[in-house]
Amino acid sequence: MQAIVSGNCPAKEAETKQIQRPGKKGFLSFYTKGEEIFNAVSHIVGGAMGLAFWVVLAILAYPDAMALTGVSLFGFGVVTLYTMSTLYHFLPDGRAKGVFRVFDHCTIYLLIAGTYSPFCLIALGGTTVGWVVFAIQWVCAVAGIIMNAIAMNNKVVKGISMALYFVEGWMALVLFPLLLETMSLAAIIFLLAGGIAYTGGIVFFALGRKLRWFHSIWHLFDIAGTALQFVSILLLLI
């Protein structure tokens, strides 16, 4: 396996080691032990938060089948993403960590499509536009998951993945005129604020392997984005 190190000091080498791909001995973390502990714990919190959100929204959505489906897809996406991320960051270096890194990236698509589902099925429920966007989101999610499962480290796949994240995430701008008619101003503000939090976090994600703790900061942006968009969905139901 090939490591990128800086300087001749062993401690410095251990601090800056970055392994680019799984090798014969398995996948090695891109991050320090301290970072990985923070990454795992932060997303344990995110997962617990997501489960609580799921329960609250399901109670409010019941017995409306359309609303219950929408919030359940949101809850499933949130809990699955944070669970896979926690396991990835918690596991020691090795093949299992490499496998869960793939799961971690794949579940980002579940989060995005799951977050859109309540807005498509509740705010735009019963409309052609709502169903079309719902279908596009889940087709993109399935395509993204398949691509990442097969060749996540491929440069082309990485580029397509980032493009899909951005396009899927900000498709709401196309729906903005319709959402203004069916959502309160407060719900729209929280929806946009969540999108801004997720998008702002991408900068820290992109630099996470080069600058210490940037990936951990990205986790905090993720949690903020999830919480803000939960409030938006909550406002759809009350």
PDB file of C-alpha atoms in Angstrom:
ATOM      1  CA  MET A   1       0.000   0.000   0.000  1.00  0.00           C
ATOM      2  CA  GLN A   2       1.110   3.500  -0.697  1.00  0.00           C
ATOM      3  CA  ALA A   3       1.171   6.171   1.972  1.00  0.00           C
ATOM      4  CA  ILE A   4       1.682   9.906   1.661  1.00  0.00           C
ATOM      5  CA  VAL A   5       3.897  11.137   4.466  1.00  0.00           C
ATOM      6  CA  SER A   6       5.616  14.385   5.336  1.00  0.00           C
ATOM      7  CA  GLY A   7       9.057  14.622   6.891  1.00  0.00           C
ATOM      8  CA  ASN A   8      11.176  11.945   8.538  1.00  0.00           C
ATOM      9  CA  CYS A   9       9.767  12.110  12.071  1.00  0.00           C
ATOM     10  CA  PRO A  10       7.794   8.891  12.843  1.00  0.00           C
ATOM     11  CA  ALA A  11       5.200  10.808  14.848  1.00  0.00           C
ATOM     12  CA  LYS A  12       4.720  13.245  11.990  1.00  0.00           C
ATOM     13  CA  GLU A  13       4.415  10.383   9.528  1.00  0.00           C
ATOM     14  CA  ALA A  14       1.755   8.721  11.651  1.00  0.00           C
ATOM     15  CA  GLU A  15      -0.131  12.013  11.866  1.00  0.00           C
ATOM     16  CA  THR A  16      -0.128  12.708   8.126  1.00  0.00           C
ATOM     17  CA  LYS A  17      -0.456   9.195   6.709  1.00  0.00           C
ATOM     18  CA  GLN A  18      -3.098   8.908   4.011  1.00  0.00           C
ATOM     19  CA  ILE A  19      -3.899   5.638   2.267  1.00  0.00           C
ATOM     20  CA  GLN A  20      -5.584   6.074  -1.061  1.00  0.00           C
ATOM     21  CA  ARG A  21      -7.131   2.622  -1.597  1.00  0.00           C
ATOM     22  CA  PRO A  22      -7.700  -0.712   0.104  1.00  0.00           C
ATOM     23  CA  GLY A  23      -4.626  -2.929  -0.188  1.00  0.00           C
ATOM     24  CA  LYS A  24      -3.503  -6.413   0.767  1.00  0.00           C
ATOM     25  CA  LYS A  25      -3.853  -5.723   4.478  1.00  0.00           C
ATOM     26  CA  GLY A  26      -7.117  -3.883   4.102  1.00  0.00           C
ATOM     27  CA  PHE A  27      -8.266  -0.281   4.192  1.00  0.00           C
ATOM     28  CA  LEU A  28      -6.442   2.220   6.406  1.00  0.00           C
ATOM     29  CA  SER A  29      -8.179   5.303   7.742  1.00  0.00           C
ATOM     30  CA  PHE A  30      -7.621   8.694   6.127  1.00  0.00           C
ATOM     31  CA  TYR A  31      -7.967  10.286   9.583  1.00  0.00           C
ATOM     32  CA  THR A  32      -6.254  10.273  12.977  1.00  0.00           C
ATOM     33  CA  LYS A  33      -7.629   8.223  15.862  1.00  0.00           C
ATOM     34  CA  GLY A  34      -8.940  11.360  17.558  1.00  0.00           C
ATOM     35  CA  GLU A  35     -10.757  12.432  14.416  1.00  0.00           C
ATOM     36  CA  GLU A  36     -12.282   8.997  13.938  1.00  0.00           C
ATOM     37  CA  ILE A  37     -13.596   8.951  17.504  1.00  0.00           C
ATOM     38  CA  PHE A  38     -15.199  12.355  16.963  1.00  0.00           C
ATOM     39  CA  ASN A  39     -16.556  11.296  13.565  1.00  0.00           C
ATOM     40  CA  ALA A  40     -18.151   8.156  15.003  1.00  0.00           C
ATOM     41  CA  VAL A  41     -19.595   9.824  18.105  1.00  0.00           C
ATOM     42  CA  SER A  42     -20.976  12.793  16.169  1.00  0.00           C
ATOM     43  CA  HIS A  43     -22.874  10.505  13.836  1.00  0.00           C
ATOM     44  CA  ILE A  44     -24.109   8.336  16.703  1.00  0.00           C
ATOM     45  CA  VAL A  45     -25.717  11.556  17.899  1.00  0.00           C
ATOM     46  CA  GLY A  46     -26.983  12.208  14.362  1.00  0.00           C
ATOM     47  CA  GLY A  47     -28.471   8.716  14.125  1.00  0.00           C
ATOM     48  CA  ALA A  48     -30.217   8.997  17.496  1.00  0.00           C
ATOM     49  CA  MET A  49     -31.501  12.410  16.483  1.00  0.00           C
ATOM     50  CA  GLY A  50     -32.745  10.996  13.176  1.00  0.00           C
ATOM     51  CA  LEU A  51     -34.587   8.168  14.922  1.00  0.00           C
ATOM     52  CA  ALA A  52     -36.304  10.661  17.220  1.00  0.00           C
ATOM     53  CA  PHE A  53     -37.229  12.814  14.210  1.00  0.00           C
ATOM     54  CA  TRP A  54     -38.661   9.743  12.447  1.00  0.00           C
ATOM     55  CA  VAL A  55     -40.886   8.857  15.411  1.00  0.00           C
ATOM     56  CA  VAL A  56     -42.163  12.417  15.860  1.00  0.00           C
ATOM     57  CA  LEU A  57     -42.947  12.865  12.165  1.00  0.00           C
ATOM     58  CA  ALA A  58     -44.612   9.445  11.888  1.00  0.00           C
ATOM     59  CA  ILE A  59     -46.892  10.241  14.825  1.00  0.00           C
ATOM     60  CA  LEU A  60     -47.884  13.552  13.244  1.00  0.00           C
ATOM     61  CA  ALA A  61     -48.330  12.040   9.764  1.00  0.00           C
ATOM     62  CA  TYR A  62     -50.546   9.147  10.893  1.00  0.00           C
ATOM     63  CA  PRO A  63     -53.056   8.108   9.496  1.00  0.00           C
ATOM     64  CA  ASP A  64     -52.379   9.886   6.170  1.00  0.00           C
ATOM     65  CA  ALA A  65     -50.730   7.152   4.068  1.00  0.00           C
ATOM     66  CA  MET A  66     -49.023   9.585   1.678  1.00  0.00           C
ATOM     67  CA  ALA A  67     -47.583  11.688   4.478  1.00  0.00           C
ATOM     68  CA  LEU A  68     -46.547   8.612   6.454  1.00  0.00           C
ATOM     69  CA  THR A  69     -44.719   7.220   3.424  1.00  0.00           C
ATOM     70  CA  GLY A  70     -42.895  10.500   2.867  1.00  0.00           C
ATOM     71  CA  VAL A  71     -41.697  10.928   6.448  1.00  0.00           C
ATOM     72  CA  SER A  72     -40.769   7.235   6.701  1.00  0.00           C
ATOM     73  CA  LEU A  73     -38.507   7.530   3.661  1.00  0.00           C
ATOM     74  CA  PHE A  74     -36.925  10.605   5.237  1.00  0.00           C
ATOM     75  CA  GLY A  75     -36.416   8.815   8.556  1.00  0.00           C
ATOM     76  CA  PHE A  76     -35.031   5.722   6.853  1.00  0.00           C
ATOM     77  CA  GLY A  77     -32.562   7.792   4.819  1.00  0.00           C
ATOM     78  CA  VAL A  78     -31.332   9.740   7.842  1.00  0.00           C
ATOM     79  CA  VAL A  79     -30.963   6.760  10.184  1.00  0.00           C
ATOM     80  CA  THR A  80     -29.312   4.578   7.528  1.00  0.00           C
ATOM     81  CA  LEU A  81     -26.766   7.229   6.573  1.00  0.00           C
ATOM     82  CA  TYR A  82     -25.729   8.036  10.129  1.00  0.00           C
ATOM     83  CA  THR A  83     -25.581   4.351  11.061  1.00  0.00           C
ATOM     84  CA  MET A  84     -23.328   3.438   8.126  1.00  0.00           C
ATOM     85  CA  SER A  85     -21.131   6.471   8.740  1.00  0.00           C
ATOM     86  CA  THR A  86     -20.782   5.629  12.429  1.00  0.00           C
ATOM     87  CA  LEU A  87     -19.765   2.047  11.666  1.00  0.00           C
ATOM     88  CA  TYR A  88     -17.277   3.168   9.009  1.00  0.00           C
ATOM     89  CA  HIS A  89     -15.546   5.629  11.317  1.00  0.00           C
ATOM     90  CA  PHE A  90     -15.743   3.327  14.351  1.00  0.00           C
ATOM     91  CA  LEU A  91     -14.222   0.242  12.725  1.00  0.00           C
ATOM     92  CA  PRO A  92     -10.456  -0.312  12.968  1.00  0.00           C
ATOM     93  CA  ASP A  93      -8.308  -0.265   9.844  1.00  0.00           C
ATOM     94  CA  GLY A  94      -9.001  -3.274   7.650  1.00  0.00           C
ATOM     95  CA  ARG A  95     -11.212  -4.630   4.907  1.00  0.00           C
ATOM     96  CA  ALA A  96     -14.431  -4.145   6.868  1.00  0.00           C
ATOM     97  CA  LYS A  97     -13.669  -0.428   7.164  1.00  0.00           C
ATOM     98  CA  GLY A  98     -13.203  -0.251   3.395  1.00  0.00           C
ATOM     99  CA  VAL A  99     -16.545  -1.976   2.807  1.00  0.00           C
ATOM    100  CA  PHE A 100     -18.384   0.369   5.151  1.00  0.00           C
ATOM    101  CA  ARG A 101     -16.769   3.359   3.453  1.00  0.00           C
ATOM    102  CA  VAL A 102     -18.629   2.277   0.312  1.00  0.00           C
ATOM    103  CA  PHE A 103     -21.865   1.905   2.308  1.00  0.00           C
ATOM    104  CA  ASP A 104     -21.272   5.339   3.820  1.00  0.00           C
ATOM    105  CA  HIS A 105     -21.041   6.996   0.409  1.00  0.00           C
ATOM    106  CA  CYS A 106     -23.980   5.057  -1.020  1.00  0.00           C
ATOM    107  CA  THR A 107     -26.328   6.119   1.761  1.00  0.00           C
ATOM    108  CA  ILE A 108     -25.829   9.793   0.922  1.00  0.00           C
ATOM    109  CA  TYR A 109     -28.199   9.166  -1.990  1.00  0.00           C
ATOM    110  CA  LEU A 110     -30.758   7.644   0.373  1.00  0.00           C
ATOM    111  CA  LEU A 111     -30.578  10.757   2.534  1.00  0.00           C
ATOM    112  CA  ILE A 112     -31.106  13.133  -0.394  1.00  0.00           C
ATOM    113  CA  ALA A 113     -33.973  11.184  -1.986  1.00  0.00           C
ATOM    114  CA  GLY A 114     -35.461  10.490   1.434  1.00  0.00           C
ATOM    115  CA  THR A 115     -35.404  14.182   2.320  1.00  0.00           C
ATOM    116  CA  TYR A 116     -37.192  15.101  -0.908  1.00  0.00           C
ATOM    117  CA  SER A 117     -39.891  12.483  -0.368  1.00  0.00           C
ATOM    118  CA  PRO A 118     -42.003  14.398   2.209  1.00  0.00           C
ATOM    119  CA  PHE A 119     -41.966  17.526   0.069  1.00  0.00           C
ATOM    120  CA  CYS A 120     -42.940  15.583  -3.058  1.00  0.00           C
ATOM    121  CA  LEU A 121     -45.646  13.539  -1.333  1.00  0.00           C
ATOM    122  CA  ILE A 122     -46.982  16.123   1.122  1.00  0.00           C
ATOM    123  CA  ALA A 123     -46.292  19.657  -0.149  1.00  0.00           C
ATOM    124  CA  LEU A 124     -46.730  18.573  -3.790  1.00  0.00           C
ATOM    125  CA  GLY A 125     -48.832  15.507  -3.018  1.00  0.00           C
ATOM    126  CA  GLY A 126     -51.057  14.282  -5.819  1.00  0.00           C
ATOM    127  CA  THR A 127     -49.538  16.568  -8.471  1.00  0.00           C
ATOM    128  CA  THR A 128     -47.750  15.407 -11.592  1.00  0.00           C
ATOM    129  CA  VAL A 129     -44.714  17.523 -10.722  1.00  0.00           C
ATOM    130  CA  GLY A 130     -44.521  15.974  -7.270  1.00  0.00           C
ATOM    131  CA  TRP A 131     -44.513  12.436  -8.635  1.00  0.00           C
ATOM    132  CA  VAL A 132     -42.031  13.273 -11.413  1.00  0.00           C
ATOM    133  CA  VAL A 133     -39.529  14.793  -8.975  1.00  0.00           C
ATOM    134  CA  PHE A 134     -40.060  11.892  -6.572  1.00  0.00           C
ATOM    135  CA  ALA A 135     -39.272   9.435  -9.381  1.00  0.00           C
ATOM    136  CA  ILE A 136     -36.211  11.404 -10.565  1.00  0.00           C
ATOM    137  CA  GLN A 137     -34.798  11.540  -7.041  1.00  0.00           C
ATOM    138  CA  TRP A 138     -35.106   7.811  -6.451  1.00  0.00           C
ATOM    139  CA  VAL A 139     -33.850   6.841  -9.922  1.00  0.00           C
ATOM    140  CA  CYS A 140     -30.788   9.043  -9.331  1.00  0.00           C
ATOM    141  CA  ALA A 141     -30.355   7.485  -5.887  1.00  0.00           C
ATOM    142  CA  VAL A 142     -30.417   3.945  -7.270  1.00  0.00           C
ATOM    143  CA  ALA A 143     -28.015   4.902 -10.079  1.00  0.00           C
ATOM    144  CA  GLY A 144     -25.632   6.593  -7.648  1.00  0.00           C
ATOM    145  CA  ILE A 145     -25.665   3.634  -5.271  1.00  0.00           C
ATOM    146  CA  ILE A 146     -24.925   1.175  -8.084  1.00  0.00           C
ATOM    147  CA  MET A 147     -22.069   3.314  -9.443  1.00  0.00           C
ATOM    148  CA  ASN A 148     -20.444   3.734  -6.045  1.00  0.00           C
ATOM    149  CA  ALA A 149     -20.892   0.087  -5.128  1.00  0.00           C
ATOM    150  CA  ILE A 150     -19.119  -0.980  -8.323  1.00  0.00           C
ATOM    151  CA  ALA A 151     -16.371   1.629  -8.733  1.00  0.00           C
ATOM    152  CA  MET A 152     -16.406   4.283  -6.020  1.00  0.00           C
ATOM    153  CA  ASN A 153     -12.695   5.104  -6.426  1.00  0.00           C
ATOM    154  CA  ASN A 154     -12.954   5.680 -10.179  1.00  0.00           C
ATOM    155  CA  LYS A 155     -12.344   9.358 -11.012  1.00  0.00           C
ATOM    156  CA  VAL A 156     -15.262   9.511 -13.441  1.00  0.00           C
ATOM    157  CA  VAL A 157     -17.611   7.965 -10.886  1.00  0.00           C
ATOM    158  CA  LYS A 158     -16.385  10.435  -8.261  1.00  0.00           C
ATOM    159  CA  GLY A 159     -17.132  13.336 -10.602  1.00  0.00           C
ATOM    160  CA  ILE A 160     -20.577  12.025 -11.497  1.00  0.00           C
ATOM    161  CA  SER A 161     -21.323  11.396  -7.822  1.00  0.00           C
ATOM    162  CA  MET A 162     -20.504  14.963  -6.819  1.00  0.00           C
ATOM    163  CA  ALA A 163     -22.604  16.283  -9.701  1.00  0.00           C
ATOM    164  CA  LEU A 164     -25.528  14.071  -8.665  1.00  0.00           C
ATOM    165  CA  TYR A 165     -25.274  15.225  -5.054  1.00  0.00           C
ATOM    166  CA  PHE A 166     -25.440  18.855  -6.139  1.00  0.00           C
ATOM    167  CA  VAL A 167     -28.175  18.471  -8.783  1.00  0.00           C
ATOM    168  CA  GLU A 168     -30.360  16.284  -6.584  1.00  0.00           C
ATOM    169  CA  GLY A 169     -29.835  18.486  -3.567  1.00  0.00           C
ATOM    170  CA  TRP A 170     -30.753  21.748  -5.279  1.00  0.00           C
ATOM    171  CA  MET A 171     -33.572  20.489  -7.485  1.00  0.00           C
ATOM    172  CA  ALA A 172     -35.801  22.290  -4.983  1.00  0.00           C
ATOM    173  CA  LEU A 173     -34.947  25.569  -6.730  1.00  0.00           C
ATOM    174  CA  VAL A 174     -36.872  24.369  -9.785  1.00  0.00           C
ATOM    175  CA  LEU A 175     -39.840  23.643  -7.528  1.00  0.00           C
ATOM    176  CA  PHE A 176     -39.596  26.925  -5.654  1.00  0.00           C
ATOM    177  CA  PRO A 177     -42.619  28.655  -7.271  1.00  0.00           C
ATOM    178  CA  LEU A 178     -44.822  25.637  -6.498  1.00  0.00           C
ATOM    179  CA  LEU A 179     -43.493  25.283  -2.958  1.00  0.00           C
ATOM    180  CA  LEU A 180     -44.324  28.939  -2.284  1.00  0.00           C
ATOM    181  CA  GLU A 181     -47.963  28.081  -2.944  1.00  0.00           C
ATOM    182  CA  THR A 182     -48.100  25.044  -0.663  1.00  0.00           C
ATOM    183  CA  MET A 183     -45.598  25.739   2.146  1.00  0.00           C
ATOM    184  CA  SER A 184     -45.347  28.425   4.795  1.00  0.00           C
ATOM    185  CA  LEU A 185     -42.518  30.931   4.567  1.00  0.00           C
ATOM    186  CA  ALA A 186     -40.979  29.474   7.729  1.00  0.00           C
ATOM    187  CA  ALA A 187     -40.963  25.955   6.248  1.00  0.00           C
ATOM    188  CA  ILE A 188     -39.268  27.227   3.093  1.00  0.00           C
ATOM    189  CA  ILE A 189     -36.647  29.131   5.096  1.00  0.00           C
ATOM    190  CA  PHE A 190     -35.746  26.015   7.090  1.00  0.00           C
ATOM    191  CA  LEU A 191     -35.642  23.939   3.897  1.00  0.00           C
ATOM    192  CA  LEU A 192     -33.234  26.373   2.224  1.00  0.00           C
ATOM    193  CA  ALA A 193     -31.155  26.774   5.384  1.00  0.00           C
ATOM    194  CA  GLY A 194     -30.701  23.008   5.520  1.00  0.00           C
ATOM    195  CA  GLY A 195     -29.608  22.953   1.897  1.00  0.00           C
ATOM    196  CA  ILE A 196     -27.104  25.735   2.558  1.00  0.00           C
ATOM    197  CA  ALA A 197     -25.706  23.815   5.552  1.00  0.00           C
ATOM    198  CA  TYR A 198     -25.222  20.651   3.489  1.00  0.00           C
ATOM    199  CA  THR A 199     -23.670  22.594   0.600  1.00  0.00           C
ATOM    200  CA  GLY A 200     -21.381  24.614   2.866  1.00  0.00           C
ATOM    201  CA  GLY A 201     -20.154  21.387   4.398  1.00  0.00           C
ATOM    202  CA  ILE A 202     -18.949  20.129   1.020  1.00  0.00           C
ATOM    203  CA  VAL A 203     -15.952  22.491   1.259  1.00  0.00           C
ATOM    204  CA  PHE A 204     -14.843  20.806   4.480  1.00  0.00           C
ATOM    205  CA  PHE A 205     -15.531  17.364   3.012  1.00  0.00           C
ATOM    206  CA  ALA A 206     -13.363  18.122  -0.028  1.00  0.00           C
ATOM    207  CA  LEU A 207     -10.455  19.230   2.173  1.00  0.00           C
ATOM    208  CA  GLY A 208     -10.982  16.573   4.821  1.00  0.00           C
ATOM    209  CA  ARG A 209      -8.047  14.400   3.758  1.00  0.00           C
ATOM    210  CA  LYS A 210      -5.651  17.344   3.567  1.00  0.00           C
ATOM    211  CA  LEU A 211      -6.525  19.375   6.646  1.00  0.00           C
ATOM    212  CA  ARG A 212      -7.027  17.836  10.061  1.00  0.00           C
ATOM    213  CA  TRP A 213     -10.531  17.959  11.565  1.00  0.00           C
ATOM    214  CA  PHE A 214     -12.134  19.316   8.388  1.00  0.00           C
ATOM    215  CA  HIS A 215     -13.993  16.046   7.829  1.00  0.00           C
ATOM    216  CA  SER A 216     -15.217  16.227  11.416  1.00  0.00           C
ATOM    217  CA  ILE A 217     -16.487  19.756  10.832  1.00  0.00           C
ATOM    218  CA  TRP A 218     -18.329  18.441   7.782  1.00  0.00           C
ATOM    219  CA  HIS A 219     -20.160  16.022  10.091  1.00  0.00           C
ATOM    220  CA  LEU A 220     -21.440  18.976  12.101  1.00  0.00           C
ATOM    221  CA  PHE A 221     -22.716  20.656   8.932  1.00  0.00           C
ATOM    222  CA  ASP A 222     -24.519  17.408   8.059  1.00  0.00           C
ATOM    223  CA  ILE A 223     -26.229  17.243  11.431  1.00  0.00           C
ATOM    224  CA  ALA A 224     -27.239  20.901  11.164  1.00  0.00           C
ATOM    225  CA  GLY A 225     -28.662  20.339   7.673  1.00  0.00           C
ATOM    226  CA  THR A 226     -30.675  17.341   8.832  1.00  0.00           C
ATOM    227  CA  ALA A 227     -32.073  19.189  11.850  1.00  0.00           C
ATOM    228  CA  LEU A 228     -33.041  22.253   9.819  1.00  0.00           C
ATOM    229  CA  GLN A 229     -34.840  20.220   7.175  1.00  0.00           C
ATOM    230  CA  PHE A 230     -36.574  18.168   9.862  1.00  0.00           C
ATOM    231  CA  VAL A 231     -38.085  21.428  11.133  1.00  0.00           C
ATOM    232  CA  SER A 232     -39.235  22.233   7.594  1.00  0.00           C
ATOM    233  CA  ILE A 233     -40.966  18.846   7.302  1.00  0.00           C
ATOM    234  CA  LEU A 234     -42.428  19.276  10.779  1.00  0.00           C
ATOM    235  CA  LEU A 235     -43.977  22.564   9.688  1.00  0.00           C
ATOM    236  CA  LEU A 236     -45.648  20.758   6.777  1.00  0.00           C
ATOM    237  CA  LEU A 237     -47.493  18.551   9.235  1.00  0.00           C
ATOM    238  CA  ILE A 238     -48.592  20.966  11.958  1.00  0.00           C
TER     239      ILE A 238
END
